[in-house]
XYZ file of C-alpha atoms in Angstrom:
168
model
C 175.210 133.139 -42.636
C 175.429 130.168 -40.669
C 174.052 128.901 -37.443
C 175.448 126.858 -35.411
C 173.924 124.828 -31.889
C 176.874 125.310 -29.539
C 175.526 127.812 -27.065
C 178.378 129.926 -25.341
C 180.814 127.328 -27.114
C 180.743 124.862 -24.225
C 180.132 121.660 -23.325
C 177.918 122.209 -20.649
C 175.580 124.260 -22.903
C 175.504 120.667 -24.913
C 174.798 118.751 -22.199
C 172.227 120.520 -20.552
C 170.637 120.712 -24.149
C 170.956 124.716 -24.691
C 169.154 125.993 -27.953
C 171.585 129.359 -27.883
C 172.644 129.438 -31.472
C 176.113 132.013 -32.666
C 175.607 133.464 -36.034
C 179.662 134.037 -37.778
C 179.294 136.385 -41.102
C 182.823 135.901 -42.819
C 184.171 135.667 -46.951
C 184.384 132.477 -48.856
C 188.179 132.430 -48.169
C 187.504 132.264 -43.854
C 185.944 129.327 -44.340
C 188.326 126.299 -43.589
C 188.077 128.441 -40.506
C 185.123 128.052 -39.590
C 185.543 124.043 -40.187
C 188.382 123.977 -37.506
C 185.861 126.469 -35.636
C 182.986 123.558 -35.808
C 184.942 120.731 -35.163
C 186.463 122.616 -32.047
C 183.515 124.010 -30.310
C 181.516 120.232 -31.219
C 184.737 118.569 -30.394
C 184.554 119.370 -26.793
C 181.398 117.016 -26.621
C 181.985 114.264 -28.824
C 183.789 111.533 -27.934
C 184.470 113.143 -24.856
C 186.094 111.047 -22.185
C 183.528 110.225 -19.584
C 185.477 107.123 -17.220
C 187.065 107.724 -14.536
C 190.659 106.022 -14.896
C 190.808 102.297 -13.778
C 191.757 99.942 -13.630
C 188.547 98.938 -11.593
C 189.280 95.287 -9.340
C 186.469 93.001 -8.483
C 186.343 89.276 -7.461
C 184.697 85.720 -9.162
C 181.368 85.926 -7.971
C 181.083 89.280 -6.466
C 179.963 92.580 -8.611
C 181.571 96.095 -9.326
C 180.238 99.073 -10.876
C 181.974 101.132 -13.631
C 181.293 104.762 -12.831
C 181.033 107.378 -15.043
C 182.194 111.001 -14.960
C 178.808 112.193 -15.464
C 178.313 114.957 -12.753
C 175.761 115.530 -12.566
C 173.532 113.285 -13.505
C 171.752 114.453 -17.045
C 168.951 112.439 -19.393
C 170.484 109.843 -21.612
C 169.360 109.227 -24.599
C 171.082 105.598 -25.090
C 173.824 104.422 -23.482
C 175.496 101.432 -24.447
C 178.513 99.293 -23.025
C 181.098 96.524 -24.848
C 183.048 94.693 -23.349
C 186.234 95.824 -25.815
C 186.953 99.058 -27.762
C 185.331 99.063 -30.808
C 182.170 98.908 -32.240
C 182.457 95.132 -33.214
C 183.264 94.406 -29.783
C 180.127 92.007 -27.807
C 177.856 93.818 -26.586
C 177.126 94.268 -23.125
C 174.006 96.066 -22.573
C 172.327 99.112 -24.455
C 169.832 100.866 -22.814
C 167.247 103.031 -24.533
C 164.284 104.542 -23.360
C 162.140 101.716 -24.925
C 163.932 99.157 -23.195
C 167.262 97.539 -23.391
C 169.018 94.800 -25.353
C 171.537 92.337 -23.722
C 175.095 90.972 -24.796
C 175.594 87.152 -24.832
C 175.905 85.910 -21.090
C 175.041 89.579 -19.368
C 170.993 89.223 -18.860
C 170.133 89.214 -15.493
C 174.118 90.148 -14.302
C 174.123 93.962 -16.075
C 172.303 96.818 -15.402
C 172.858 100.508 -16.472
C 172.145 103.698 -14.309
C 169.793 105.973 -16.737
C 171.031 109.165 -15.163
C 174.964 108.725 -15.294
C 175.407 105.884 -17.291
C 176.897 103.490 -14.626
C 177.515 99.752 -15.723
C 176.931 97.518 -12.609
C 177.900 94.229 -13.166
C 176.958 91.092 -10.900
C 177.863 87.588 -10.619
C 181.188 88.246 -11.718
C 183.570 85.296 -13.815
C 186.923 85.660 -14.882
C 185.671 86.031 -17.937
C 184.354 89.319 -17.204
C 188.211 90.649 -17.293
C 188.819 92.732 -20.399
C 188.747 96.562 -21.136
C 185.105 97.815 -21.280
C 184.331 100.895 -23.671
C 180.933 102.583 -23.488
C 179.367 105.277 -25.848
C 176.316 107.733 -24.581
C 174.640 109.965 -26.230
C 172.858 112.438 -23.956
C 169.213 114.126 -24.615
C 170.990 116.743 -26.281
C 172.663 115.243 -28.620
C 176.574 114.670 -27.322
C 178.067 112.151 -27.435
C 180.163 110.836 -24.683
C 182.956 107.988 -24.740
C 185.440 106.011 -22.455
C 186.668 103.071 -21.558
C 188.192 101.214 -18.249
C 189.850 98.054 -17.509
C 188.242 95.352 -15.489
C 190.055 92.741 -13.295
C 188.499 90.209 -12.273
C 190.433 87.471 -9.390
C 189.750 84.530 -7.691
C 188.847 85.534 -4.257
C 191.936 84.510 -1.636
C 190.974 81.631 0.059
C 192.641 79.370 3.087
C 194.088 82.485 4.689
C 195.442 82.022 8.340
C 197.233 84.839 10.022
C 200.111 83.853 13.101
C 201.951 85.991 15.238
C 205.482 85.998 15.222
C 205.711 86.970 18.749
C 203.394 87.692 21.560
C 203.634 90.968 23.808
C 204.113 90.313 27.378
């Protein structure tokens, strides 16, 4: 017998932190598919894409904020933000329920949205450019991933506009 904690096999049922539980009864030689059965029906939750696609423009000195797909809004149970891919990338921000721990350079510019796990981002440098991954893990337990692209620009300055011609 086994048990497992996917609800009606969907990722809502994850999200929302369901306790609905599907018993499966097969023999020993069913088993490899039950594996593809688990990762499947836990698949559809982890590592999940949550980003809307990008790339998302802002401008030195002005902010942006990375959205998530998030909809609608659910408890998080961390949520943290790199600026990169990988988990050696620096770190941003993570925010926890005890607090949160800032990346070189982002105290006081980053803050994260509890509910959706927004990344708004202040003050904005060109070093700020880069692809920006993030990793949540809901109250439930799924975990949610995605990343976007960030470009940052110098903000146009000096601009005159002339008319050609004048209409009489």
């Amino acid at each position: 017998l086994f048990r497992l904690p996917v609800g009606q096999l969907d990722c809502d049922s994850l999200l929302k932190g369901s306790d609905a539980a599907i018993r499966v009864r097969m023999p020993t030689r069913c088993r490899g598919s039950l594996v593809f059965l688990l990762l499947t029906a836990t698949g559809c939750c982890a590592l999940q894409l949550v980003l809307p696609p990008g790339p998302v423009n802002g401008t030195v000195g002005g902010s942006v904020r990375l959205n998530t797909a998030v909809n609608p809004p659910t408890p998080l149970l961390t949520v943290t933000w790199r600026n990169g891919t990988s988990d050696a990338s620096p770190l941003v921000i993570t925010s926890a329920p005890g607090g949160s721990t800032y990346g070189d350079g982002y105290k006081g510019r980053v803050s994260v949205d509890r509910s959706t796990g927004a990344l708004q981002i202040t003050q904005l440098t060109l070093g700020d450019t880069g692809t920006y991954g993030v990793n949540i893990i809901t109250n439930a337990g799924a975990t949610l991933t995605g990343q976007v692209e960030l470009r940052v620009y110098n903000p146009p300055s000096n601009v005159s506009v002339r008319a050609n011609q004048t209409d009489p």
